[in-house]
Amino acid sequence: MLLKDVVCPYCACLCDDLDVTVEGNRVTGVDNACDLGAHKFQAGNRLPGPVRPTEKGWDRVSREEAIGFTVDMLLSADRPLIYGWSTTSVEAQSLGIHIAEEIGGVVDATTSVCHGPSILAIQEVGHPGCTLGQVKNRADVVIYWGCNPIEAHPRHLSRYTMYSDGFFLENAFKERTLIVADIRPTESANVADEFVHLKRGGDYAVLSALRAIVRGKTGSIPSHVAGVSRAQLLRIGEVCKNAKYGAFFFGMGLTQTVGKYKNIRNAIELVDELNRHTKWTLTPMRGHFNVYGFNEVCTWVTGYPYAVDFSRGMAFYNPGETTAVDILARKECDACLVVASDPAAHFPRAAVEHLAEIPVVQIDPVVNATTAFCDLQIPVAVTGIDAEGTAYRMDGVPIRAKKILDLGYPADSEILREVYQQIRDRKKVREVKPV
Amino acid sequence: MTELLLRNACVIDPLNRVNGDVMDIAIRDGWIVESVGNGAEVIDARGFLTLPGGIDSHTHICGTKVNFGRYMMPEDMRAGRTIRKGVMHATSGYSVPTTYGNSYRYSAMGYTSILEGAMAPLEARHTHEEFSATPLQDTMANTLFDGNWPVMEAVKEKDVKRAAAIVAWTLAAVKGFAVKLTNPGGTEAWGWGKNVTCIRDPVPHFEVTPAEIIETLIRANELLRLPHSVHLHCNNLGAPGNYQCTIGTFDLVPDLNKERQSLYATHVQFHAYGGTSWKDINSKAEPVAYSVNRKPQIVIDMGQMMFGKTTTMTADGPMEWNLYRLHHNKWSNHDVELETTSGIIPVYYSKKSLVNCVMWAIGLELALLVKDPWQCLLATDNPNGAPFVRYPEIIGLLMSKRYRDEEFRTIHPDTGKRVILDTLDRELGWHDIAVMTRAGQAKALGIAKIGKGHLGVGAEADIAVYPIRIRDTDPSRDYAAVVSAFQRTAWTIKRGRVVCRDGDVVVEGTNRTIWANSRVPEAFDMGRDPEFVKKFDRYYTVRMANYPVQDAYIPRSGCIESEAVL
Amino acid sequence: MRVILTAKPRKKPLIPVEAETIIPRHFRQGRDLTVWEGNRERSLRDIFDVMVERTAAAAEEVEVILRGDVSRFKRVGEYMDAGKITIEGDIGMHCGNFMTGGTIEIHGNADGWLGREMRGGRILCHGNAGHYAGSGYRGEKFGMKGGTLEILGNAGDFAAEYLAGGEVIIHGNAGDLPGVEMVNGTLTIHGNCSRPCGNMTGGTCTVLGTVRGMLPTFRKNSTLLHGSDKIPLTVFEGDIANRGKGILQVREYSYDD
Amino acid sequence: MRFMLFSGRTIRQGNAVESKLSPEYRDATSVLSMTPFDMMEAGLDEGDAVLVSGPGGQVVLTVKADEHLPAGHVFLPYGPYANHLTPTETHATGMPDYKAIPVEVEPAEGKPVTVWELMRDLGGVPHAP
C-alpha cells in the first residue's frame, strides 16, 4: 500500500510529502525522504515490552507494574527530573509537563542542549521570523551561519532555499545568493556563493562588526575580525542591505560556541538592523523532529519554553540552574524520568554519571545508551510511524504526524496519561464541590 | 440529568428585555429551562446582579502569536505566578498569561465565551491546541484573510463568489469562526518590508487595494451566510491622522444583513487619531462615533487602553515594526506564507506620556459618544490596550463621571487640550454594560441563536452572578464597589455547572469550539478546483492534504452550519 | 540580636534548599520560618540548629550567621532590606537577590547569580563568585540597579550583565563578556577578562588587567592615568554595534583578528 | 599534542542515531577528523588509534584525515565518544561547550570500545535481551 503525504519523523524540517510503501505492517519503501528520514522509517531494534535489570539479567515486567513503579519513583522523589521530549508528540509532552507540575519536579527538554540559547536570546530581543514558505517564495539572499544543512537537514536547500523555486523567484538557483559562515568549509559551504571563514569563537565579534557596518559605522572596523577581512565584511553588508528579502538561518555553530546565546542575540540584532533597509527574517535550524513542539506546549502550560522547576508548586525558570545538564552535573536530582531522547549518549560524561546513582525510568521505543542506566524501560510506539500526534516544524508550523503502522505498542501519551492519572489518584486531586 | 435552580437573581438580560427583575433561573443539563424538579440543587443568589456569561468578542488568548508573546517574555511570566492548588493548575503571566491563567481569570470575571482575534490558517492547529487548554470558556477563532493570495487573486478578478468559496474552504479546513482582516493588503506588503497607508494604496504585485479586499469580503461573507460579519482591523493602526482612513473604510460598508452588522471594526481606539504626528496627536473619537451613529451596519469595539505594562500583539506586522522603532525594547515578527503576518512588542502605557493619555481618553470617548451600546462593545483588544483583567475598571469609568474626573486629574496636564473626555457627562447604566459585555457581543457574533449572551429558556446556562446589589449601589459614586464586583463573581456558571466560586476555580472544565461551516455548491469546492490546488501545492510548504485541522483537535465541536448562496 | 544557624547534616545533601526566608527582618519578628528542600517544605529547625542571642528593636540590629555546609542553599538574603548576614563558608545561588539594604558578607565562594537584580545595600564576597554575579534576570532589560557588590576573588562569565546602576568591583579576574548589555552603573575589574561590555549602551567599565578578544566595535577615544598609581588606560566608547554611549577603559588589550 | 575539538552532526551519525548499539553507530561517532598536516606532525595514519584526553575524560578513537579543518582543530561527530571528553560546564546557560573542548591527542593501541563499554565505565548496566 502506498501512503502519500506522510510526515517525516526525523528532523524539524517535518517534510510532509513523503511517499511510504507499507506491506504486511512493515515499511518497504520510502520516497522523497532524505537518507536520515528513510533510515528512521526502516530502523528496527524495538524493545518488545517493559524491562528492568535484575542481578540475573533483564526481566520483562507487565505494563501495570511498570506504571506503578514509575508513579512510586516520581512521588517519592524530592527533586525529580523529567527530561527528553524531542521525538514525541505535543500531546505526550503536555502530559509530561503536567506530571512535573503534579509531583513538584523539574521538566526540561533536549532544547537545552540544542536551541536553548536561541530562546534565551529571543527573550532578550525578540525574534523577527517567518514560516519557511516566505523564504521559498521571496528570499533572494540566504545566509546559513554555523550550520551545515546538507548533513543535518538535507532537504532544507531543496524544499525552502537554494534549489526551491517560489512565487517571486522562478529560477531560484540563479536568482538567489547563498552565504555560508562557518569555522570550516563544510559541504554546505561548498555550494555557497560566498563563504565566510571564521575563526573559532569569532562569531560574536564578526556579527558585531556587521551590525556596525550596516549602521554605516565602518570607520573603526579593523582590517580583520576573527579571521574575516574588512573587505569581505563590507561586501556582505552591501549584499544584505541590497537584498529584496533576506533569510538568516543558524545552527549549533552559534548556540554551542563560546558566548552561547549572546551570539544569537547579536545575529537577531543584525537582522533587526537590516530591517531598517529591507526585509529580513531569521530562523533557528532546529534539529529534532518535535523539539519546538515542546517549547510551544511548555510555554502555554507553564509560561516558559523549557527548564521549568515546579518544586515550589509554581513555575520557576532559569536555564543554567533548572536545565538538565546542570542539575545532573551538580547531582541535584534524586530520580529521573526520560522520555523520547537519549541523554546518556548526548550529555557530557560527568552529567551521565549521576544517572547511575539514582532511579531512572525511560519511556522510549528502542534500546539506547540511556537504557544502561534504567531501573525500568517502557517501550512505546514511534510518533510518526506507529503513533500519531502533533509536531511543530522549526518555523512554528504545527503538522499532524501520521500513524502508518500498528505494531501493538502504546503511544507515549497513553503511558503518560496512565502515570498522570495514577499520580492524581494517589494525591486525591478531585473537583471541589462549591459551597 | 442534573438540575440547578438559581434563586433570587437580579437579572439583566437585554436580549430578552429583562432589566433588573429579581427572578429564579432553572437549569437542566446545561440549558435554561422553564422549571426544574424539587431535587434540583439550589443556589441563592441573594439578589445579586446576574448576567449572561460574559463574551469577549475580540481578545488574543490562544495561538502562535500569543504563545510567542509568552515565550519571549519570562519577565511577564514571573509577574503573575500562582501555585498549583485544588483543581487549578499553576499559572504564570500578567499581560500574556498561560492558557490556564487566561481561563481562570476570565472565569473569575464571569466570562464564558471568548473569541481569539486572529488565527493564521496555516497555524490553526496551534490555536486549537491552546483552546483545548482553555477549559472554562467556549472559544472561537477569527481567521485571517488579509494577505491571502488566492483571495487577492479573486478580488483582482472581481469574483466575489470565488472569494467566498475560498473563505468557505478555509474556514472549514481550519475550523475557523469568522473572516478577519488585519490591515488588509498591508500584511502582504510587509512580506517586502513595506506597508499600505490606507484603503486606496495598491498591494505590491497583486494590484488590488485594501478597499477592494474589504468590499469583496463583506459581500462574500454574506453570500456564505456566516454567523458573524467581516471582522476588520483597519489599515493604518496607531498612526496620527488615521481617523480619516477609518471613516473612509466605514463609508465602504453596505448594509447587507438585517440581523446584525455587516462590518465589525475592532479596537477603534487605535484608529481614531487626529493630528499629523506624535507631537500634535489628538482625539477624533467624535467624527468616528458620528460615523458609527449614522451606520447601523457597523459595530465597533472600544480597544480601550489602560495605563500600565502590557504587550502588543497583532497580525499587523508592519505596525509592530513601527512601534518597535519607537520603543526599542524587543520585537518579534512572524510572517505566514501566502496568508498574513504578525508582530509582538512589550509596551508600557504611561500617564506621563501625552500620547498615551490621549489614547486612554479616546477609547472612553468612543463608548460615550456612540449612542447605541449595541454598536460599541467593551474590549481592550486584550492584551494590546490592556490585559482583560482591567475590564472592571473600564466599566467603572464608563459608569462614573466622578471616577473619570479623578483619573483625569492624574494624567498629563495637556491632555484636556487634545480630547473632549472631560466634557462628556454621560454615565452608562447597568443595562448598557450588560449589552457591551455580553448581549451585544452575542448579537454581533451571531451566536445568540445558539444560546449565547442571554438567559431565556433555551439558552445555554452560562451565567455570571456578581456580588453587588444594583438597587443599593450608585455606580456614579460607588464606582469602587462596581469595579470590585466585576473583578470577581460570586458564582460563574458554565453550561449549568458552577465553575468558579468567589474567584476560585472549582472544576477542571471542558470547553467547546464554535466554528462556522458554510456549505457551498460542488462547483465552488476549492478542494477540487484545479487552479487552487495547483497553486497550493506549488507555493505552500505543507501539502494540501496535511493542511486541514483534524477532528482530533476539536474535542467538543460547536459547528454553526449555513447554506451558501452562490 | 545574633542568630546563628548551623546547617545539620542532610540525608540528600546535594538537593538544593530554597531559603529566601533567611533575612534579618524575619528573625526579629520571631516567626516560624520554613525553607524548601527540593519539593518538601521543612521547618527551619529541621534544617538548622538555631541559636538566638539577645533581642533586637529593629532589623538593622539583627545579624544572621550561617555555619556548616550551606553551599546548596539558594536565595539567602533575597529582598533583604536591613541588618547583616554573615556566611562563614560557601553559599548557593541567588544570594542577595533584589536586596535593597543591609550587608551580606560571604567568607567562602558564592554560586551563580550573586546579587541578582540588587537594588541597594552591600555584598562582600571574600572568595570567588559564579556566573552572572550582579546580573539581571532572563528577559529583563535592567539588572542590578543599586548597591555595591564586591568580589575579592574571581567572577565567572556574564558578570554585571545588564548592569543599570550601583557598583560591581571584581578584584580578581572576570570571565567572558563581563558588563555585556550594560546600561549604567560602574564595573571595575582589577584582573583580566575577555570581551567586556558587548552591546553596552551606557555606564563605565574599567579593566585594570588585560582584555582578550577586545570587540571591534569600540571606538578608541583617549587615554588617561587611573587612580593614585596613575595606571595608564585606553578609553573606548561603544558599543557602536548599537547606539552605545558607554565608556570602556582598559589597561592592556588585544583583538581577536 | 594539544588540539581544540569540536563536535557536530554528520549524515553517518544521523543515520545510525536510532540504533546506538550498532557497529555503524560506533563507527560513525568514534572517528576523529584531523588535518593531514596535523596527522603528519603527530605521526598518525588514517585508521590509527589515538587516545584523546579532554576535561571530561579519556577515550580511544580512530583517526581520519580532513583537509578542510582549520589547523589545530579536530572534529568528532556528536555522540557518547565526544561526550566522554566534554566538560559539564555550561556557563550557567544550560548548554555545554560541545564546540570547544581542549584535548590532548596521542597515539595509542587498540580500537574504540563499544557504546556499552563506555556506559559501563560510567556505572551503567548494558542491556542484554
XYZ file of C-alpha atoms in Angstrom, chain B:
566
model
C -29.881 14.617 34.393
C -28.504 17.443 36.515
C -30.650 20.321 37.633
C -29.803 23.602 39.203
C -32.029 26.393 40.411
C -30.552 29.846 40.772
C -32.887 31.734 43.094
C -33.281 35.419 43.819
C -31.195 36.535 40.907
C -31.381 40.184 39.916
C -31.304 39.646 36.197
C -30.349 41.936 33.378
C -30.845 40.104 30.109
C -31.013 42.654 27.311
C -31.798 40.201 24.533
C -34.925 39.163 26.414
C -35.733 42.672 27.574
C -35.238 41.852 31.220
C -33.830 44.743 33.171
C -33.225 44.220 36.845
C -36.064 41.844 37.716
C -35.443 39.513 40.629
C -36.261 36.007 39.449
C -35.281 32.353 39.553
C -33.410 30.663 36.741
C -33.947 26.964 36.171
C -31.240 24.889 34.550
C -31.262 21.335 33.301
C -28.285 19.579 31.741
C -26.558 22.791 30.921
C -29.524 24.637 29.398
C -32.001 27.113 30.770
C -35.477 25.636 31.098
C -38.911 26.699 32.337
C -38.674 24.850 35.594
C -36.851 22.125 37.453
C -37.941 19.499 39.968
C -37.690 19.634 43.726
C -34.479 17.658 43.703
C -32.555 20.385 41.912
C -29.539 21.855 43.572
C -30.327 25.384 44.718
C -28.105 28.429 44.798
C -29.442 31.512 46.495
C -28.149 34.463 44.518
C -29.255 36.829 47.296
C -30.419 39.499 44.905
C -27.002 39.859 43.327
C -26.592 41.208 39.830
C -26.970 38.288 37.444
C -25.958 38.499 33.802
C -25.488 36.109 30.936
C -21.915 34.803 30.930
C -19.506 37.412 29.623
C -18.435 37.218 25.996
C -15.239 38.726 24.704
C -15.670 39.374 21.012
C -12.056 40.343 20.470
C -9.195 39.077 22.569
C -5.843 37.429 21.984
C -5.586 34.369 24.172
C -4.523 31.401 22.065
C -2.297 30.654 19.121
C 1.110 31.200 17.614
C 1.412 34.887 18.259
C 0.022 34.825 21.779
C 2.288 31.965 22.708
C 5.248 33.756 21.232
C 4.382 36.678 23.475
C 4.729 34.365 26.459
C 7.819 32.670 25.059
C 9.756 35.880 24.562
C 8.831 37.412 27.909
C 9.884 35.470 31.005
C 9.708 38.798 32.815
C 5.963 38.992 32.162
C 5.565 35.403 33.285
C 7.075 35.935 36.676
C 4.823 38.941 37.227
C 1.743 36.775 37.677
C 2.531 33.378 39.073
C 0.105 31.301 41.129
C 0.645 27.879 42.595
C -0.985 24.610 41.705
C -3.987 24.339 44.048
C -7.106 22.160 44.153
C -8.097 21.589 40.546
C -6.250 24.705 39.445
C -3.034 24.364 37.540
C -0.137 26.646 38.283
C -0.378 29.829 36.214
C 2.126 32.417 35.063
C 1.959 35.772 33.388
C 0.344 39.159 33.686
C -0.260 40.582 30.224
C 0.037 37.255 28.401
C -0.876 34.622 30.966
C -0.693 30.918 30.326
C -3.827 29.334 28.889
C -4.987 28.290 32.344
C -4.177 31.758 33.635
C -6.382 33.291 30.965
C -9.153 30.824 31.536
C -9.210 31.123 35.328
C -9.007 34.901 35.324
C -11.723 35.258 32.710
C -13.851 32.824 34.650
C -13.391 34.752 37.868
C -14.717 37.781 35.985
C -17.769 35.831 34.769
C -16.667 35.280 31.173
C -17.793 32.092 29.497
C -17.157 32.632 25.771
C -14.158 34.218 24.104
C -13.081 34.865 20.566
C -9.420 34.729 19.606
C -8.993 37.776 17.419
C -6.519 36.490 14.861
C -5.647 32.991 13.707
C -3.379 32.348 10.749
C -4.965 29.443 8.872
C -1.664 27.629 8.319
C -1.083 27.583 12.065
C -4.684 26.966 13.115
C -3.833 23.664 14.733
C -1.837 25.580 17.306
C -4.762 27.812 18.227
C -6.993 24.786 18.653
C -4.458 23.023 20.841
C -4.415 26.023 23.136
C -8.203 26.210 23.069
C -8.188 22.679 24.496
C -6.098 24.003 27.377
C -8.521 26.909 27.964
C -11.127 24.848 29.731
C -13.659 27.265 31.146
C -14.740 29.231 28.091
C -16.206 28.299 24.756
C -13.856 29.524 22.094
C -13.983 30.899 18.567
C -11.239 31.935 16.203
C -11.218 34.797 13.764
C -9.433 33.531 10.684
C -7.041 35.821 8.861
C -7.610 36.554 5.180
C -5.894 39.946 4.932
C -2.973 38.825 2.806
C -4.420 35.647 1.371
C -3.044 35.159 -2.143
C -5.953 33.211 -3.654
C -8.404 35.707 -2.154
C -6.467 38.658 -3.558
C -6.410 36.995 -6.953
C -10.186 36.551 -6.783
C -10.550 40.188 -5.718
C -8.483 41.255 -8.699
C -10.777 39.234 -10.955
C -13.731 40.893 -9.194
C -15.003 37.402 -8.495
C -16.927 37.654 -5.222
C -18.177 34.100 -5.461
C -14.704 32.681 -5.835
C -13.548 34.742 -2.866
C -16.498 33.334 -0.935
C -15.608 29.803 -1.968
C -12.018 30.266 -0.779
C -13.256 31.610 2.540
C -15.669 28.689 2.932
C -12.986 26.108 2.159
C -10.502 27.709 4.505
C -12.877 28.179 7.433
C -13.974 24.562 7.183
C -10.385 23.387 6.818
C -9.096 25.271 9.839
C -12.271 25.200 11.950
C -12.392 28.972 11.971
C -15.325 31.058 13.114
C -15.197 34.266 11.116
C -13.379 36.303 8.498
C -10.728 38.543 9.973
C -8.955 41.219 8.010
C -5.986 42.770 9.721
C -4.562 45.729 7.868
C -5.794 44.141 4.617
C -3.136 44.231 1.934
C -0.642 45.717 4.375
C 0.335 42.330 5.686
C 1.252 41.130 2.200
C 3.209 44.320 1.529
C 5.071 43.592 4.757
C 6.421 40.494 3.037
C 8.714 43.033 1.376
C 9.087 45.222 4.442
C 6.502 47.653 3.078
C 3.004 48.671 4.107
C -0.102 50.344 2.733
C -1.124 53.678 4.240
C -4.848 53.420 3.672
C -7.584 51.794 1.639
C -6.586 53.117 -1.787
C -2.925 52.019 -1.879
C -2.343 49.108 -4.228
C -0.824 45.958 -2.739
C 2.566 45.255 -4.379
C 2.346 42.695 -7.189
C -1.306 41.775 -6.550
C -2.624 45.109 -7.771
C -5.658 45.212 -5.524
C -6.449 47.824 -2.912
C -7.464 47.285 0.704
C -10.832 48.832 -0.172
C -11.396 46.180 -2.815
C -10.413 43.400 -0.422
C -12.743 44.728 2.275
C -15.706 45.274 -0.028
C -15.327 41.922 -1.740
C -15.069 40.014 1.501
C -18.024 41.801 3.085
C -20.123 40.643 0.131
C -18.583 37.172 0.119
C -19.225 36.852 3.854
C -22.930 37.487 3.354
C -23.124 35.075 0.413
C -21.851 32.417 2.797
C -24.426 33.382 5.427
C -21.823 33.198 8.144
C -22.932 33.894 11.709
C -20.537 36.820 12.169
C -19.776 39.698 9.819
C -16.354 40.538 8.452
C -14.189 41.468 11.430
C -11.864 44.265 10.454
C -8.728 45.743 11.920
C -8.492 48.846 9.752
C -5.416 49.939 7.860
C -3.000 52.391 9.415
C -3.481 51.443 13.034
C -1.945 53.710 15.610
C -0.892 56.494 13.258
C -1.766 60.118 13.938
C -4.422 61.266 11.485
C -5.672 57.759 10.817
C -9.309 58.597 11.700
C -9.905 59.641 8.115
C -8.851 56.235 6.911
C -11.200 54.688 9.460
C -14.172 56.816 8.393
C -13.322 56.201 4.743
C -13.387 52.483 5.454
C -16.757 52.746 7.219
C -18.110 54.553 4.177
C -17.379 51.460 2.080
C -19.725 49.266 4.062
C -23.102 48.361 2.560
C -25.959 47.295 4.821
C -26.448 43.685 3.804
C -27.794 41.907 6.842
C -30.903 42.766 8.800
C -29.985 40.648 11.832
C -26.618 42.107 12.565
C -23.958 44.482 11.323
C -22.154 43.968 8.011
C -18.828 45.055 9.450
C -17.309 44.660 12.879
C -14.495 47.171 13.277
C -12.258 46.210 16.110
C -10.210 48.225 18.626
C -11.304 51.507 17.104
C -9.498 53.489 19.788
C -6.317 52.765 17.849
C -7.973 54.073 14.680
C -9.431 57.396 15.850
C -6.364 59.616 15.969
C -6.171 63.157 14.660
C -3.095 65.266 14.095
C -0.163 64.821 11.784
C 2.490 63.416 14.109
C 3.031 62.257 17.677
C 3.555 65.903 18.565
C 0.041 67.048 17.710
C -1.946 63.828 18.068
C -5.479 64.440 19.265
C -8.767 62.655 19.648
C -11.048 62.177 16.677
C -13.458 59.982 18.564
C -16.240 62.421 17.746
C -16.247 62.122 13.944
C -15.661 58.369 14.183
C -18.544 57.926 16.630
C -20.674 60.182 14.437
C -19.985 57.893 11.500
C -20.942 54.842 13.564
C -24.100 56.534 14.810
C -25.230 57.034 11.207
C -24.464 53.471 10.123
C -26.398 50.644 11.766
C -24.384 48.283 9.560
C -21.321 48.888 11.723
C -20.443 47.645 15.177
C -17.194 48.581 16.818
C -15.330 47.626 19.936
C -13.512 50.160 22.056
C -9.986 48.810 22.112
C -9.635 50.689 25.377
C -6.121 51.441 26.537
C -5.310 51.439 30.248
C -2.150 52.714 31.881
C 0.463 50.185 32.878
C 2.508 47.399 31.468
C 1.256 45.202 28.701
C 2.154 43.526 25.447
C 1.019 44.454 21.990
C 0.467 41.631 19.570
C -1.294 41.727 16.276
C -1.284 40.304 12.799
C -0.399 43.836 11.748
C 3.303 43.126 11.296
C 4.336 46.453 9.770
C 2.614 48.382 12.567
C 4.509 46.414 15.207
C 7.762 47.192 13.413
C 6.949 50.895 13.590
C 6.112 50.549 17.247
C 9.406 48.771 17.841
C 11.320 51.620 16.285
C 9.562 53.918 18.745
C 10.030 51.819 21.876
C 13.294 49.955 21.173
C 12.535 47.212 23.617
C 12.202 43.870 21.878
C 10.420 42.844 18.763
C 9.129 39.642 17.302
C 7.669 39.224 13.874
C 6.190 36.175 12.220
C 5.237 36.175 8.552
C 2.980 33.349 7.438
C 3.384 32.261 3.845
C 0.546 33.212 1.443
C -1.599 34.424 4.300
C -0.607 37.042 6.796
C 1.952 38.117 9.366
C 2.169 39.175 12.985
C 4.258 41.176 15.382
C 4.755 41.480 19.126
C 6.355 44.064 21.367
C 6.051 44.815 25.079
C 4.855 48.314 25.982
C 4.330 50.477 28.992
C 1.483 52.963 28.778
C 2.375 55.857 30.989
C 0.354 58.681 32.458
C 3.375 60.854 31.778
C 3.041 60.263 28.057
C 0.668 62.707 26.425
C 0.169 60.308 23.530
C -0.859 57.530 25.908
C -3.209 59.857 27.775
C -4.895 60.827 24.515
C -5.269 57.146 23.648
C -6.819 56.415 27.026
C -9.351 59.185 26.555
C -10.270 58.185 23.011
C -11.437 54.705 23.977
C -13.733 56.072 26.642
C -14.967 58.843 24.368
C -15.979 56.311 21.744
C -18.058 54.357 24.243
C -19.699 57.541 25.499
C -20.272 59.103 22.079
C -21.664 56.071 20.282
C -25.312 56.410 21.175
C -26.334 52.787 20.958
C -24.358 50.455 23.225
C -25.150 47.586 20.839
C -22.811 49.351 18.424
C -19.849 49.811 20.733
C -18.655 46.794 22.694
C -16.294 46.709 25.618
C -12.858 45.274 24.909
C -9.227 46.256 25.206
C -8.026 44.181 22.291
C -6.502 42.157 25.132
C -3.646 42.489 25.764
C -2.928 45.315 23.299
C -4.756 48.132 25.046
C -4.576 46.435 28.424
C -4.873 42.948 29.877
C -8.517 41.873 30.150
C -8.294 41.903 33.936
C -8.666 45.674 33.601
C -12.221 45.420 32.212
C -13.833 46.116 35.603
C -12.017 49.433 35.836
C -13.266 50.351 32.373
C -16.803 49.523 33.453
C -16.287 51.791 36.460
C -15.016 54.621 34.268
C -17.949 54.329 31.882
C -20.470 54.310 34.743
C -18.957 57.156 36.733
C -18.135 60.660 35.613
C -16.599 61.213 39.027
C -14.175 58.325 38.556
C -13.211 59.682 35.133
C -12.612 63.139 36.532
C -10.459 61.752 39.304
C -8.373 59.810 36.827
C -8.210 62.789 34.518
C -6.592 64.866 37.225
C -3.735 62.367 37.491
C -2.755 62.269 33.829
C -0.682 64.528 31.613
C -1.863 68.124 32.167
C -2.101 68.884 28.437
C -4.486 66.022 27.729
C -7.514 68.289 28.049
C -6.387 70.284 25.020
C -6.385 67.179 22.850
C -9.534 65.359 23.941
C -13.110 66.082 24.985
C -13.490 63.336 27.546
C -13.660 65.797 30.437
C -16.667 67.484 28.834
C -18.707 64.305 28.482
C -21.258 63.838 31.264
C -22.813 60.614 30.072
C -22.726 57.765 32.574
C -23.595 54.339 31.304
C -26.077 52.224 33.222
C -26.096 48.581 34.244
C -28.118 47.657 31.185
C -25.626 49.392 28.890
C -22.817 47.422 30.489
C -24.741 44.172 30.082
C -25.108 44.984 26.397
C -21.490 45.975 25.940
C -20.095 42.883 27.647
C -22.417 40.050 26.606
C -25.698 40.700 24.782
C -24.133 42.998 22.201
C -21.292 40.560 21.640
C -23.664 37.646 21.175
C -25.676 39.583 18.630
C -22.645 40.901 16.786
C -21.015 37.483 16.644
C -24.269 35.842 15.591
C -24.181 33.348 18.445
C -27.311 34.444 20.289
C -29.205 31.903 18.240
C -27.093 29.064 19.600
C -27.961 30.169 23.107
C -25.208 32.622 23.933
C -25.499 36.014 25.577
C -28.966 35.668 27.041
C -30.838 33.866 29.797
C -34.105 32.971 28.137
C -35.451 29.439 28.021
C -33.344 27.516 25.542
C -30.197 29.494 26.264
C -27.040 27.738 27.281
C -26.713 28.140 31.040
C -23.668 30.400 31.082
C -24.318 32.800 33.930
C -22.338 35.298 35.969
C -23.534 36.352 39.411
C -21.700 39.414 40.675
C -21.617 40.190 44.403
C -23.386 43.530 44.135
C -26.966 44.689 44.539
C -27.740 47.253 41.910
C -30.584 48.834 43.828
C -28.306 49.651 46.729
C -25.483 50.919 44.586
C -24.989 54.265 42.911
C -22.289 53.494 40.370
C -21.572 57.140 39.831
C -20.463 57.453 43.446
C -19.676 53.886 44.480
C -17.590 53.095 41.448
C -15.020 51.292 43.568
C -17.691 48.808 44.603
C -18.650 48.328 40.962
C -15.071 47.673 39.939
C -14.567 45.206 42.732
C -17.819 43.355 41.979
C -16.924 42.901 38.339
C -13.468 41.631 39.238
C -14.764 38.524 40.964
C -18.093 36.802 40.603
C -19.843 35.126 43.473
C -20.602 32.301 41.059
C -19.684 31.735 37.470
C -21.856 29.085 35.928
C -20.777 27.452 32.705
C -23.069 25.094 30.901
C -25.120 24.665 34.052
C -22.236 23.952 36.417
C -20.632 26.275 38.920
C -17.103 26.531 37.586
C -15.819 29.397 39.688
C -16.770 30.492 43.178
C -15.501 33.740 44.720
C -12.576 33.765 42.329
C -11.536 30.142 42.828
C -11.987 27.710 40.011
C -13.695 24.556 41.246
C -13.918 22.284 38.218
C -11.463 21.305 35.547
C -13.915 22.074 32.780
C -14.049 21.320 29.107
C -14.718 23.920 26.504
C -16.482 23.890 23.179
C -15.047 25.239 19.963
C -17.558 27.176 17.931
C -16.769 27.317 14.228
C -18.585 28.049 11.006
C -19.172 25.726 8.131
C -20.846 27.217 5.078
C -21.853 24.561 2.599
C -21.108 25.576 -0.963
C -22.284 24.003 -4.210
C -19.869 21.432 -5.617
C -18.672 23.741 -8.369
C -17.322 26.018 -5.657
C -15.459 23.345 -3.716
C -11.919 24.701 -3.711
C -10.598 21.316 -2.652
C -11.289 20.223 -6.218
C -10.503 23.420 -8.031
C -7.513 22.668 -10.288
C -6.126 26.188 -10.212
C -6.430 26.468 -6.428
C -4.898 23.017 -5.880
C -2.045 23.665 -8.294
C -1.037 26.926 -6.661
C -1.437 25.473 -3.221
C 0.970 22.671 -3.969
C 3.430 24.959 -5.649
C 3.669 27.780 -3.137
C 2.781 26.423 0.302
C 5.392 24.367 2.147
C 2.835 21.940 3.531
C 0.845 19.547 1.418
C -2.805 20.343 0.919
C -3.739 17.002 2.460
C -1.928 17.952 5.664
C -3.402 21.452 5.907
C -6.895 20.903 7.329
C -7.265 20.705 11.095
C -8.261 17.169 12.012
C -11.273 16.459 14.216
C -8.888 15.322 16.948
C -8.238 18.999 17.690
C -11.904 19.795 18.297
C -12.880 17.576 21.206
C -16.202 19.409 21.613
C -17.371 20.774 18.337
C -19.912 23.562 18.138
C -20.275 23.883 14.396
C -22.663 26.518 13.056
C -23.792 25.325 9.655
C -25.092 27.551 6.890
C -26.056 27.189 3.245
C -24.092 29.460 0.963
C -25.948 31.323 -1.742
C -23.522 31.187 -4.665
